[in-house]
Each structure stands twice: as structure tokens, then as C-alpha cells.
mmCIF file of C-alpha atoms in Angstrom:
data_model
loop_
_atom_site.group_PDB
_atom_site.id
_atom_site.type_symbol
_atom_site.label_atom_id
_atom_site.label_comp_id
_atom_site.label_asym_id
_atom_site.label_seq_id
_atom_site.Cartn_x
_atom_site.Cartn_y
_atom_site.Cartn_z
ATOM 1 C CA UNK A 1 0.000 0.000 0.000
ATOM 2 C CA UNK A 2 1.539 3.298 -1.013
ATOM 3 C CA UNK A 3 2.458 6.117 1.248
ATOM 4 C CA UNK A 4 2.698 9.812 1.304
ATOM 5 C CA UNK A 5 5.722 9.252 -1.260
ATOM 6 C CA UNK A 6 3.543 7.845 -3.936
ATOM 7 C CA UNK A 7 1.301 11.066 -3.922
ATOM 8 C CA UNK A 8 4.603 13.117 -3.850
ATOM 9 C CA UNK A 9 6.628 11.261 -6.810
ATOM 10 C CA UNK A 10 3.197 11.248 -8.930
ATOM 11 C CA UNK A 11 2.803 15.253 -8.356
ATOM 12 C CA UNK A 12 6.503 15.691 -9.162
ATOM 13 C CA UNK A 13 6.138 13.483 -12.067
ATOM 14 C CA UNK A 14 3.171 15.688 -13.331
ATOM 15 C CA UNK A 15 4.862 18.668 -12.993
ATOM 16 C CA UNK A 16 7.758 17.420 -15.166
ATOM 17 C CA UNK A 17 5.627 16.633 -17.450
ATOM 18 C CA UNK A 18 3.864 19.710 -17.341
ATOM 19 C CA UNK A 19 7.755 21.445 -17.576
ATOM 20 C CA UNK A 20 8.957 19.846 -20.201
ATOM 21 C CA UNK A 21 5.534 18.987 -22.743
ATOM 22 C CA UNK A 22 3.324 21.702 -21.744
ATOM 23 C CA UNK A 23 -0.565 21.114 -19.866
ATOM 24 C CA UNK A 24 -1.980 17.774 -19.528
ATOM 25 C CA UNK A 25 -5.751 17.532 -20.505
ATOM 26 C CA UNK A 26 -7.849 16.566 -17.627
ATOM 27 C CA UNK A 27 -8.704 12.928 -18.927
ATOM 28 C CA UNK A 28 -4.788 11.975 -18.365
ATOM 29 C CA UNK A 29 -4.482 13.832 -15.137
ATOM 30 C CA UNK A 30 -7.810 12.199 -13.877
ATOM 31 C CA UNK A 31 -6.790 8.721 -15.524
ATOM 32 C CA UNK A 32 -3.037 8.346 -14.157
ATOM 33 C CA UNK A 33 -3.971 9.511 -10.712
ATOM 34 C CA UNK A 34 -6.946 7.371 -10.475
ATOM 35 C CA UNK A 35 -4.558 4.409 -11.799
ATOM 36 C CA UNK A 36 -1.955 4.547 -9.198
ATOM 37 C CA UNK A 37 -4.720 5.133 -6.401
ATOM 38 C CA UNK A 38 -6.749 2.024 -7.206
ATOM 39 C CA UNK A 39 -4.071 -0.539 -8.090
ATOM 40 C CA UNK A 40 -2.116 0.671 -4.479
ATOM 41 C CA UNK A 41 -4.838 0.061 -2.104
ATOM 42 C CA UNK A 42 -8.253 -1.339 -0.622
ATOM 43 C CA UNK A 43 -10.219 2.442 -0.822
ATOM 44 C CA UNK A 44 -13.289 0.882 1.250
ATOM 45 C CA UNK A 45 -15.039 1.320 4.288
ATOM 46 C CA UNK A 46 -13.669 3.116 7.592
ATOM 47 C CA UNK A 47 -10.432 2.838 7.196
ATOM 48 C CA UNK A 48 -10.361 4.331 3.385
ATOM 49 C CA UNK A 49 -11.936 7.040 1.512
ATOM 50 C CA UNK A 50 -15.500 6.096 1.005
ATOM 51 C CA UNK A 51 -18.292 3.825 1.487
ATOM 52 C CA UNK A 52 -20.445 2.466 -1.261
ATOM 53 C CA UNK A 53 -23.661 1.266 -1.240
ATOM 54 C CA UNK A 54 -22.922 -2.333 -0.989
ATOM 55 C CA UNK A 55 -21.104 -2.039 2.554
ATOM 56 C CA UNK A 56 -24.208 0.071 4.166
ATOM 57 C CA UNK A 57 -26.567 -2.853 4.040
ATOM 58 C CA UNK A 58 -27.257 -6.073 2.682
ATOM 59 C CA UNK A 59 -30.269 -5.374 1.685
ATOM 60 C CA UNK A 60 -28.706 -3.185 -1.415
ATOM 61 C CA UNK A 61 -26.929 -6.320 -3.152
ATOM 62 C CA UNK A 62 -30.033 -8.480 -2.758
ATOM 63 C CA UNK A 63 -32.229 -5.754 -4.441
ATOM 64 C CA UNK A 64 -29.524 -6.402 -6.926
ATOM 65 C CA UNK A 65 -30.070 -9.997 -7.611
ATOM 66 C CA UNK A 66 -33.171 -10.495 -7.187
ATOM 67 C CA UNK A 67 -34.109 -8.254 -10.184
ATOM 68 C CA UNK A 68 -31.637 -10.615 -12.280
ATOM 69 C CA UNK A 69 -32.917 -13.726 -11.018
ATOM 70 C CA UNK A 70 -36.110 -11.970 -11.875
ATOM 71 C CA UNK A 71 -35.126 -11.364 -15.206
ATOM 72 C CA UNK A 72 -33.190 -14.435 -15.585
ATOM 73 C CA UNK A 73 -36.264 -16.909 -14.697
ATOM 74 C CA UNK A 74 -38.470 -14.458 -17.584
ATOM 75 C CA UNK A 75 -36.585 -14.968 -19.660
ATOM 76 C CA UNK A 76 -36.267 -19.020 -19.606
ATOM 77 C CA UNK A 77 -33.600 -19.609 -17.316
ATOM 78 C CA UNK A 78 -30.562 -19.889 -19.437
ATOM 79 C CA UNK A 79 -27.237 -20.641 -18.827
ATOM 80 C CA UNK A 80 -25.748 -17.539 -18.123
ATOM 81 C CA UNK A 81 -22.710 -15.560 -16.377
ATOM 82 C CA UNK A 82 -22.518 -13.095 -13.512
ATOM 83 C CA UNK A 83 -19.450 -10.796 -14.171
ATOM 84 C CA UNK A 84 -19.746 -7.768 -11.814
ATOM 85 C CA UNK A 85 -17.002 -4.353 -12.955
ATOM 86 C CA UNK A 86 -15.334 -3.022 -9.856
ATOM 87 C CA UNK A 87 -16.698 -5.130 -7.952
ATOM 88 C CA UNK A 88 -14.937 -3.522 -4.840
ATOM 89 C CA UNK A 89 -14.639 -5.810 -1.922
ATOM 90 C CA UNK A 90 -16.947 -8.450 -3.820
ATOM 91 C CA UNK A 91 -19.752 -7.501 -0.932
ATOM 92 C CA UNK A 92 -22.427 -6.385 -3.576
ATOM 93 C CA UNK A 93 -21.357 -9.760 -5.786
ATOM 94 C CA UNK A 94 -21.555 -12.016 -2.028
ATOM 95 C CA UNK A 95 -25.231 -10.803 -1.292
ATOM 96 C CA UNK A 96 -26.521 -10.457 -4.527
ATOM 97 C CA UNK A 97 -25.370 -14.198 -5.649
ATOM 98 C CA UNK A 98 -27.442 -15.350 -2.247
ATOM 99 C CA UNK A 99 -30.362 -13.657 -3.424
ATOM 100 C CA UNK A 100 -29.972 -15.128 -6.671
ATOM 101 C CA UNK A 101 -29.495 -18.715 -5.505
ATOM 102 C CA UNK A 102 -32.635 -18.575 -3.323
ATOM 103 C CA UNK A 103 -34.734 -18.249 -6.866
ATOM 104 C CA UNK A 104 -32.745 -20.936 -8.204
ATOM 105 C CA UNK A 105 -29.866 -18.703 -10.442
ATOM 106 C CA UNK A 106 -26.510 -20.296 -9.206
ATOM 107 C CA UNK A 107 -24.095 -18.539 -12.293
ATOM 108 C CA UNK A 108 -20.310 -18.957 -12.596
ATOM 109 C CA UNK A 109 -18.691 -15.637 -11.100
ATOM 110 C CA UNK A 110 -16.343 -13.303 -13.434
ATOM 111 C CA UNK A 111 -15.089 -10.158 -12.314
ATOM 112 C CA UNK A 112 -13.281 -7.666 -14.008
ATOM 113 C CA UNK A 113 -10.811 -5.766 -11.607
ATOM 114 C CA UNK A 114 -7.587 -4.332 -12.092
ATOM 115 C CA UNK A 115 -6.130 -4.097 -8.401
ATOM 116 C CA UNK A 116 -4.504 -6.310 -7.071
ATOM 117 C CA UNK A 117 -4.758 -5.368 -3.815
ATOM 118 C CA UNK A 118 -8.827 -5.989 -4.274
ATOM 119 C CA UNK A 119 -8.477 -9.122 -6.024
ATOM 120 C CA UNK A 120 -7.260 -10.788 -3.272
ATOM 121 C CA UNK A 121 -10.303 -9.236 -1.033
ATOM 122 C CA UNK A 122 -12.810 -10.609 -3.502
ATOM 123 C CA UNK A 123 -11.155 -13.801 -3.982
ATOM 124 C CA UNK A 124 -11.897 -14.503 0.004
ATOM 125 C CA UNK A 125 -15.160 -13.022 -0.583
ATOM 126 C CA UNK A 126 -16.371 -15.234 -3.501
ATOM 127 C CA UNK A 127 -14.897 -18.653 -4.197
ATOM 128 C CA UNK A 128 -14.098 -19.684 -7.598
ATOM 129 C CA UNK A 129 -14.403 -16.326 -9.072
ATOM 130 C CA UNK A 130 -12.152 -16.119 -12.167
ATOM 131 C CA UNK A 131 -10.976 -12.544 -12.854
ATOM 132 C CA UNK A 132 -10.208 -10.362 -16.052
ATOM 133 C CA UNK A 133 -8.199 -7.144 -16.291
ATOM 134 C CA UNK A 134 -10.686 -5.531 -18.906
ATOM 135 C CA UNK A 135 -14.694 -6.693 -20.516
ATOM 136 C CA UNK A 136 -12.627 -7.858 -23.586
ATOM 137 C CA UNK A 137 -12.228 -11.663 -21.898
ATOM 138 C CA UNK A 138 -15.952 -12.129 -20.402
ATOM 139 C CA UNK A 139 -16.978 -15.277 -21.827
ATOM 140 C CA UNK A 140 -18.686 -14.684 -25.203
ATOM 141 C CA UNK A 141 -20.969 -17.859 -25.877
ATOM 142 C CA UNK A 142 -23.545 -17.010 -23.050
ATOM 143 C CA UNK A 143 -26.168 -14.294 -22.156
ATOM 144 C CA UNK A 144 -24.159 -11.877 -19.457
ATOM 145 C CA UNK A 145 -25.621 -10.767 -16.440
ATOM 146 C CA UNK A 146 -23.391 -7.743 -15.722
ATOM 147 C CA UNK A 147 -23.710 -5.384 -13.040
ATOM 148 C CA UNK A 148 -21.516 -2.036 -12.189
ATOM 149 C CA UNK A 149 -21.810 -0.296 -8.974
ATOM 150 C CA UNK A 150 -19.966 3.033 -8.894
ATOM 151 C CA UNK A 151 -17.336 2.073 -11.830
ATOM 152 C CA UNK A 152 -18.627 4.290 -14.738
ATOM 153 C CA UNK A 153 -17.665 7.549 -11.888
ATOM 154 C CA UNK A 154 -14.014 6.650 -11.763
ATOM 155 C CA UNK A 155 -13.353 6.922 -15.688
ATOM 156 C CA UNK A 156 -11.464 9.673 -16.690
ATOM 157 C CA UNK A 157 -13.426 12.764 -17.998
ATOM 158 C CA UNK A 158 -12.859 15.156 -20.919
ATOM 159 C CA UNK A 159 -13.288 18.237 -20.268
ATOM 160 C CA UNK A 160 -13.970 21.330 -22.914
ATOM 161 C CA UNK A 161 -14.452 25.478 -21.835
ATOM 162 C CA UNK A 162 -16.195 28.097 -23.505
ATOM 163 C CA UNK A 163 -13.610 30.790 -23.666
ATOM 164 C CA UNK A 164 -13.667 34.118 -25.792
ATOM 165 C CA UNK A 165 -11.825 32.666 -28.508
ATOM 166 C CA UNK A 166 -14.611 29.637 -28.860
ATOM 167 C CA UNK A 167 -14.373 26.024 -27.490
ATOM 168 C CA UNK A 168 -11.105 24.678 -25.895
ATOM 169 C CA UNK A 169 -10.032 21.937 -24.147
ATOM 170 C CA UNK A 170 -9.398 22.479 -20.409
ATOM 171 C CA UNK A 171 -6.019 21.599 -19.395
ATOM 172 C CA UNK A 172 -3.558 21.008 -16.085
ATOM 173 C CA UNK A 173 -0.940 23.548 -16.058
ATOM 174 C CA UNK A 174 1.537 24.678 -13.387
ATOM 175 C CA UNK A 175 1.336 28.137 -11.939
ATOM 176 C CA UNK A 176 4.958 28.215 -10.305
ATOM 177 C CA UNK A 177 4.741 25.083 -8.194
ATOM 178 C CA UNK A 178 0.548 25.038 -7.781
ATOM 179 C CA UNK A 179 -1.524 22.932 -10.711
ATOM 180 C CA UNK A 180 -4.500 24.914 -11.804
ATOM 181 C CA UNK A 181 -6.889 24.550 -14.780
ATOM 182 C CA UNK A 182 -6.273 26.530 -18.360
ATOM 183 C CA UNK A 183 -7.633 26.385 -21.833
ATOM 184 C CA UNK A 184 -6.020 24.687 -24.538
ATOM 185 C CA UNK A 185 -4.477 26.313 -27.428
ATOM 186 C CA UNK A 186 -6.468 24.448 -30.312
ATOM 187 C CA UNK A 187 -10.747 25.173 -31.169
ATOM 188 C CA UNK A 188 -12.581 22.507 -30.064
ATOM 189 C CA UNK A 189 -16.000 23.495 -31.247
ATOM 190 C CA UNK A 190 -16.261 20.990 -33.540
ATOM 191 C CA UNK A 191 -16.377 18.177 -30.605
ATOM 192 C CA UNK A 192 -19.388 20.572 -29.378
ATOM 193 C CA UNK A 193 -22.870 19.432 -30.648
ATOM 194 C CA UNK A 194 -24.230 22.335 -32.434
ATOM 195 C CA UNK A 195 -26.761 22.912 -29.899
ATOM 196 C CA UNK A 196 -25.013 23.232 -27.091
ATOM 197 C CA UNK A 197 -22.289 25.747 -28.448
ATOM 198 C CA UNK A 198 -23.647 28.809 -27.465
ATOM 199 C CA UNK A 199 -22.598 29.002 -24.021
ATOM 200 C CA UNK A 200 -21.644 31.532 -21.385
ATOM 201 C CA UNK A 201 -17.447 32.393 -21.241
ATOM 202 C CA UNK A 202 -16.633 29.821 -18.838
ATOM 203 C CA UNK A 203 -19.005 27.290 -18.587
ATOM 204 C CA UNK A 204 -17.531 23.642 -18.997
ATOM 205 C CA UNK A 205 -19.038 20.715 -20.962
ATOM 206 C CA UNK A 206 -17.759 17.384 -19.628
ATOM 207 C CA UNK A 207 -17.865 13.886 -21.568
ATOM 208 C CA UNK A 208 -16.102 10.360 -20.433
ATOM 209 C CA UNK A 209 -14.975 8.844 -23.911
ATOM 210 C CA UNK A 210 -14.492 5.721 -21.538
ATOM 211 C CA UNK A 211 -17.667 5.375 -20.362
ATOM 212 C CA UNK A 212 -19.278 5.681 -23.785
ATOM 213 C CA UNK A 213 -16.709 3.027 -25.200
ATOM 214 C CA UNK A 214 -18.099 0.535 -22.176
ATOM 215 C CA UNK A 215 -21.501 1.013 -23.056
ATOM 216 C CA UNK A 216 -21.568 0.614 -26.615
ATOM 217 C CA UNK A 217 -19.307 -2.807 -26.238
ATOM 218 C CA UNK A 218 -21.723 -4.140 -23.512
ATOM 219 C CA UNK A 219 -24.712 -3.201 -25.482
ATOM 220 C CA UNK A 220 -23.020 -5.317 -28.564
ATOM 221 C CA UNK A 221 -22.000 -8.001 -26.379
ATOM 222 C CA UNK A 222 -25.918 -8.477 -25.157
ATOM 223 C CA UNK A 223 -27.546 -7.922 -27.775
ATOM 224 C CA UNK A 224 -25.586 -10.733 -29.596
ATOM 225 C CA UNK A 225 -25.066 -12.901 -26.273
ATOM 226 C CA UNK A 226 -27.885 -12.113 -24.429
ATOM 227 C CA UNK A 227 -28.300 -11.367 -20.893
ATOM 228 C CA UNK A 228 -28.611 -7.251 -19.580
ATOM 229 C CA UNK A 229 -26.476 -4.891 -17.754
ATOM 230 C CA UNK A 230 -27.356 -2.625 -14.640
ATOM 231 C CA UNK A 231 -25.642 0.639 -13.798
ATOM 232 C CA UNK A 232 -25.566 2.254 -10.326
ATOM 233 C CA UNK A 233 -23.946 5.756 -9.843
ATOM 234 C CA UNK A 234 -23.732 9.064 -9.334
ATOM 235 C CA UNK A 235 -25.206 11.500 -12.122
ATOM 236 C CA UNK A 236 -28.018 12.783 -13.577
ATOM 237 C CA UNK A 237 -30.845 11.487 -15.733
ATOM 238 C CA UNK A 238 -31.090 14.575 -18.433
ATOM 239 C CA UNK A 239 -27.524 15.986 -20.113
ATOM 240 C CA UNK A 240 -26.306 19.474 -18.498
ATOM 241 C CA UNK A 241 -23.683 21.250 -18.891
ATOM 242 C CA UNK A 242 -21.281 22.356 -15.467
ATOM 243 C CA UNK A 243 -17.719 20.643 -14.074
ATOM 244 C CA UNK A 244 -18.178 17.532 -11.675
ATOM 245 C CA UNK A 245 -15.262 16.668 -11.027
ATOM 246 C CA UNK A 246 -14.058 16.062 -7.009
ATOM 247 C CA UNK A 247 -12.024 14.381 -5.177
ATOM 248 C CA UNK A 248 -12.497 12.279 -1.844
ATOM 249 C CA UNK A 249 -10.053 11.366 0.556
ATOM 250 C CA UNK A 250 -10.541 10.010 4.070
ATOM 251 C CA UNK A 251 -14.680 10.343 3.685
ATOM 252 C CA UNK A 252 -14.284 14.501 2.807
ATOM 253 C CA UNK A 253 -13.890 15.995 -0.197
ATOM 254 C CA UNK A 254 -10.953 17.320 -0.697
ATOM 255 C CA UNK A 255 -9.473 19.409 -3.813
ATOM 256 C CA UNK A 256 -9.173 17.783 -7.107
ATOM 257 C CA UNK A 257 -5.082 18.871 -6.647
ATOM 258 C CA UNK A 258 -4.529 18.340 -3.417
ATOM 259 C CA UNK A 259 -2.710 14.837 -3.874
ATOM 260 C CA UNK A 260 -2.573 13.113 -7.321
ATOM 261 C CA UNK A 261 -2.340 9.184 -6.793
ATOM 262 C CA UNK A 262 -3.948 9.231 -3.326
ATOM 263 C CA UNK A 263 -7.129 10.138 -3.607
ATOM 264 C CA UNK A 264 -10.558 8.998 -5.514
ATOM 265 C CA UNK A 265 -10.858 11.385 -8.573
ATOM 266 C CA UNK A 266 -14.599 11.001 -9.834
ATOM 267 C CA UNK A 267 -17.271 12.885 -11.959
ATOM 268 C CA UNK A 268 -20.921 12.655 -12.118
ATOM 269 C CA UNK A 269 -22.515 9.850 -14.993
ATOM 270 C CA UNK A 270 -24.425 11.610 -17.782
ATOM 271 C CA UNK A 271 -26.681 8.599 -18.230
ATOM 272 C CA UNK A 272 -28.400 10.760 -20.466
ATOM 273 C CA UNK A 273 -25.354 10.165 -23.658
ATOM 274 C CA UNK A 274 -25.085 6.305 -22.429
ATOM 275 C CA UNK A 275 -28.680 5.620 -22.649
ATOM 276 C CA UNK A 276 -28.461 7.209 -26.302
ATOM 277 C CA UNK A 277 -25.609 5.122 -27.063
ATOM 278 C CA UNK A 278 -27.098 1.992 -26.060
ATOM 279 C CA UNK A 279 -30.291 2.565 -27.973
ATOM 280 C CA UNK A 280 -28.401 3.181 -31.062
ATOM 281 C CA UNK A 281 -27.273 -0.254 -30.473
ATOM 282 C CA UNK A 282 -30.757 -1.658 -30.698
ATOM 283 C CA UNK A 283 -31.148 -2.467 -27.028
ATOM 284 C CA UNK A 284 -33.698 -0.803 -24.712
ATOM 285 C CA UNK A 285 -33.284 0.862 -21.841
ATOM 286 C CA UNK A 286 -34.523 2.106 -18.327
ATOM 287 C CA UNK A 287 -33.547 4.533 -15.903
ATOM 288 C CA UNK A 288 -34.600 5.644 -12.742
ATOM 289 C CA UNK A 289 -33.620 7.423 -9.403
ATOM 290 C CA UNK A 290 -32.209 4.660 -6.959
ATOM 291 C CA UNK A 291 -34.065 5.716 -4.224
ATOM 292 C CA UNK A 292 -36.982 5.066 -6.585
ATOM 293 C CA UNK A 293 -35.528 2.072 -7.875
ATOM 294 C CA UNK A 294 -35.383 0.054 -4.624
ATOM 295 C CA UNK A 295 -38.764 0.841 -3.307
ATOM 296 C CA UNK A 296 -39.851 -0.441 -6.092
ATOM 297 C CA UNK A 297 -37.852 -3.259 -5.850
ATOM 298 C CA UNK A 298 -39.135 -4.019 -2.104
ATOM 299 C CA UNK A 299 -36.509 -2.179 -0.315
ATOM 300 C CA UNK A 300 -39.053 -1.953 2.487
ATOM 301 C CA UNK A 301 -40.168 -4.932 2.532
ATOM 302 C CA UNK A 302 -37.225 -6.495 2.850
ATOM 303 C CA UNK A 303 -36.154 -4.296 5.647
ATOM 304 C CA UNK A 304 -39.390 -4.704 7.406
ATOM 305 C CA UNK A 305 -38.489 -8.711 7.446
ATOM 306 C CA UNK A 306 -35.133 -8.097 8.550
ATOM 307 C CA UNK A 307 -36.075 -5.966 11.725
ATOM 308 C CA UNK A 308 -38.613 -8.003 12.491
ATOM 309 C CA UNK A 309 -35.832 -10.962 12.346
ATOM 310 C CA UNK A 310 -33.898 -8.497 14.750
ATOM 311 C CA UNK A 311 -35.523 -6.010 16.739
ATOM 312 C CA UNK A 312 -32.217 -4.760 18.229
ATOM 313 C CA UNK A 313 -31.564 -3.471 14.999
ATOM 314 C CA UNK A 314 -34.394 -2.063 13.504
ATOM 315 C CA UNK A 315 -33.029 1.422 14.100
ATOM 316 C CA UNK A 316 -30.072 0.686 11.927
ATOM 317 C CA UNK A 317 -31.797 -1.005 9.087
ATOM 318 C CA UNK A 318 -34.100 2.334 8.942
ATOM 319 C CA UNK A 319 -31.607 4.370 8.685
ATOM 320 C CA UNK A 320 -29.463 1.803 6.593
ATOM 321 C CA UNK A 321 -32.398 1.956 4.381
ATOM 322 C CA UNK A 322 -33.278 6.073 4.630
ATOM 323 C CA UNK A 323 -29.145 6.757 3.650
ATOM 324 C CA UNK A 324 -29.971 4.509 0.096
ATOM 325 C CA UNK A 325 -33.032 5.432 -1.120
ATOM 326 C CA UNK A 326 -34.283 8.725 0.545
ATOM 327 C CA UNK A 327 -34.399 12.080 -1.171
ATOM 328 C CA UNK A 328 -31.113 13.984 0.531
ATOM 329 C CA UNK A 329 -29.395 10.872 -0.137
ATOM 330 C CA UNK A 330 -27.733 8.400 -2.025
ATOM 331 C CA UNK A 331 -31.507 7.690 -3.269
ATOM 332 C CA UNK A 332 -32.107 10.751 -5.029
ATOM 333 C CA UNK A 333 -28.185 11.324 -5.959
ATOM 334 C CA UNK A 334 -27.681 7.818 -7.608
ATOM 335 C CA UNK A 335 -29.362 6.699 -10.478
ATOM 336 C CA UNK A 336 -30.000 3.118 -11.974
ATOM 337 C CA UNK A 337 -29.878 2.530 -15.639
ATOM 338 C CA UNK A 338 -30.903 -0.554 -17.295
ATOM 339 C CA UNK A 339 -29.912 -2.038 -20.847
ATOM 340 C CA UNK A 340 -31.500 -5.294 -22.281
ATOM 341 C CA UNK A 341 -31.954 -6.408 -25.852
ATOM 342 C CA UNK A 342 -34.800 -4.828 -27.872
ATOM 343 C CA UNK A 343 -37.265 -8.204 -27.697
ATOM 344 C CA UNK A 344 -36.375 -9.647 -24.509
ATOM 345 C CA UNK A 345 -38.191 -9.275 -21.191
ATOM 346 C CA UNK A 346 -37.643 -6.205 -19.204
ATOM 347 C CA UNK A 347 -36.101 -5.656 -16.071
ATOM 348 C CA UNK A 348 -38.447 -5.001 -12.561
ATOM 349 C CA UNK A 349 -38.388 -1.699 -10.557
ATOM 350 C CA UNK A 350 -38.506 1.126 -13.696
ATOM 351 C CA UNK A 351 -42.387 2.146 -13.534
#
């Protein structure tokens, strides 16, 4: 696990760059930083940086499965996969595949994970998992049940500024020692759809080339293979313009400077683009609030059951259940987004 030396070698190491090439565009400066801060270290729970849905209650990764089981026994229980991305500390895989196995859907697990600090978390977690360091590898000769919890938030962003001089790509510079932000030499308005171009000096259009790329090859995959895909994170349901980007260290946000390499860089989902993307592919798709989302999908219910199980902690389950899917919260902040192929079933919980 790295140190305070790893964030000081990779800010030295951008400011050389930054010396000797000129500015970095925010998609490397996001992408390397977020590279040597996941492959270094186990960012989960108390003792990291944050806390995902998945480690505030069970009931979040059974919600999870049971809408692929659900899904899985509509559509004639085949013989599919369960391949999870970022699957974190394989807690959201652990309780889903339990909720799955009590409707009958026992799948072969494949996760795709690049750190190996967290592989060897999630191979404790989930025996017999096999692992892959990219999509490219899932197994290609069954329908996929994939699922992504907070992955799509951690790919690096593009980010373009309306300056008075047109559309430019926003950069990292150095301002003696200190990084800051500055627009790029070369117009960029052609990478602006003509409808959004007229904008305010200033304002900043964000896109994740990455995240586009991973929906479009998913939406191929299922639509040939079979199976779905279900997306949980941060964002918004209707494309805006406005920077996202933060950074979280120790469970505060912290600035998106402060310490490349040893903190989580994210940006907000514009599930607005993917969902286009996806259709273009043929495959329909859903979206809804997550707060939304689960009470559809018997979030109360299933807490209900669970404090009635144990009354000693019937206050935590509330509030386990208030922090995921109330308005304030992760409920209303999170979204859901569902892709399946054009003529198959549909999945539970979207209205």
C-alpha cells in the first residue's frame, strides 16, 4: 500500500511533465492519478476514503439480484454468467449471488478488476471467481448478467471550456509550483454538438470517452449474447452542462489537486449520452432514481423482514435503508440505468 511518497513522486512526475511537454488535458491527469490510487490500495469502508452502497446494508446487493434472477427466470432460465465491474470488496457480488441462488440462479462468477490489492479481497469473498483485467475476456458464448456499482464515476473525464476565442479543451498547467486549470491552445467546437455551443465564457461541458466506449461494447455483447447490464452511480438522468469533477479522501472531499495518486478522482454519470448510445445499439433501456428504484424493488419490505428478524436493529436497518433510497441521499443522488436487448423481457423496478 503506497504512502505519502507515492502522492509526492506522482505530483513531481506531473509537474515534469507539465515542464517539459506543456498542460496535460484533464482525462490523463484524472486517468493516471486514479490508476496509481486504485491498483495501491483497498479504498473501502472506515479505514479508506468512502463507502459504497454495498457495505451500508445487505439489503442493497439483494435488491440487486433479485431483479436478475427476476429477469433471468423471464426470460427461460438460461445458462448464463454473472461478471460484476469493480466489484470492490466483492460484498455487492456475495449478497446479490445469495439472493440469486434462493430463486434458483446459481451462475459462474467473473469479475473484471484491475487491483490487485482488491483481487485478493474478492477472492476470500467469492470462491471460484475467475478474474479479467478488462470486458474484452468475459466469456462470449452465453447471455451476461453484468452489473456495475460506482465504476462508470471513476473513468477519466474530458473536459472542454467556452472561452472568448470559442471552445477549448481544459487543461492542467503549473502556476509556479501550484496545478491549476487553463484552456487549450487548439478550437474545439467541432467536438461541441451544435446545440449546445452557445454558451456563457466559462461554462464547462464534460464527456467520459471511456464510459461511452463501455456502453456501446456491452450493449453489442448483449444484444448478440444475451443477458442485460445494470448501472448504479452518481449522475443525472437529463444531459447538463457544469464541471463535476471532485475528489475524496478520508470520507471529505478534498481538492481535485490536493494529492494526485492518493485520492478517488470522480465525476458525475451523464446517463443521459449512455442511454443514447445503447439505444443506437438496438437495445432498450430504463432509468430511474435509486431511491426510486429500490422501493420499487421491495426495499421496504425487505427491511421490514429483517427488523422483524432483529428487533435490536431495527433502528439501523431504517436508517441503513433512509441513507440509500431517501431524497437527501444516495436515493435521489444515484441513479440506476438498465440495458437489455430490444425483444427480450424487461427488467423489474422502472415504472
Amino acid at each position: 500500500m503506497s504512502g505519502g511518497g507515492a502522492n509526492t513522486d506522482l505530483a513531481a512526475s506531473f509537474r515534469r511533465l507539465i515542464e517539459r511537454h506543456g498542460p496535460m488535458p484533464v482525462s490523463r491527469y484524472m486517468g493516471e492519478s486514479n490508476a496509481r490510487y486504485y491498483t495501491s490500495r483497498d479504498p473501502l469502508g472506515a479505514g479508506g476514503d468512502f463507502t459504497t452502497a454495498p457495505e451500508i446494508s445487505q439489503m442493497f446487493g439483494e435488491m440487486v439480484g433479485l431483479w436478475l434472477a427476476d429477469l433471468w427466470s423471464r426470460s427461460g432460465h438460461p445458462q448464463a454468467i454473472y461478471a460484476e465491474l469493480g466489484p470492490g470488496r466483492g460484498t455487492l457480488a456475495r449478497d446479490a449471488l445469495r439472493a440469486m441462488a434462493s430463486q434458483g440462479l446459481r451462475p459462474p462468477v467473473h469479475l473484471v478488476e484491475g487491483s490487485a490489492a482488491l483481487r485478493e479481497v474478492q477472492a476470500d469473498a467469492l470462491a471460484g471467481a475467475q478474474f479479467h483485467e478488462s470486458i474484452d475476456t468475459l466469456p462470449d458464448d452465453r447471455p451476461l448478467y453484468i452489473v456495475a456499482n460506482e465504476f462508470l464515476d471513476a473513468l477519466p473525464i474530458r473536459q472542454l471550456v467556452m472561452t472568448t476565442r470559442g471552445w477549448r479543451e481544459r487543461l492542467v498547467a503549473l502556476d509556479g509550483d501550484r496545478f491549476v486549470f487553463a484552456a487549450g491552445p487548439n478550437p474545439m467546437d467541432d467536438a461541441v454538438l451544435e446545440e449546445r455551443r452557445a454558451q456563457d465564457v466559462g461554462t464547462v461541458i464534460e464527456t467520459c470517452p471511456g464510459a461511452a466506449a463501455v456502453i456501446e461494447d456491452l450493449a453489442r455483447r448483449i444484444d448478440r449474447q444475451g443477458g442485460a447490464a445494470l448501472f448504479i452511480d452518481y449522475g443525472y438522468l437529463e444531459s447538463r452542462t457544469g464541471e463535476t469533477l471532485q475528489a475524496v479522501k478520508a470520507h471529505g472531499k478534498v481538492g481535485v489537486f490536493d494529492a494526485p495518486g492518493e485520492m478517488d478522482l470522480t465525476a458525475l454519470v451523464d446517463f443521459a449520452e449512455l442511454a443514447q448510445i445503447a439505444r443506437q445499439e438496438g437495445l432498450a433501456v430504463e432509468t430511474a432514481t435509486q431511491g426510486a428504484w429500490l422501493d420499487a424493488m421491495g426495499l421496504g419490505l425487505r427491511a421490514k423482514a429483517l427488523s422483524e428478524r432483529s428487533p435490536a436493529h431495527a433502528e439501523e436497518i431504517a436508517r441503513a435503508c433512509n441513507r440509500l433510497a431517501g431524497t437527501g441521499e444516495m436515493g435521489e443522488l444515484f441513479k440506476v440505468m438498465a440495458i437489455t436487448p430490444g425483444q427480450a423481457p424487461r427488467g423489474a423496478g422502472f415504472g
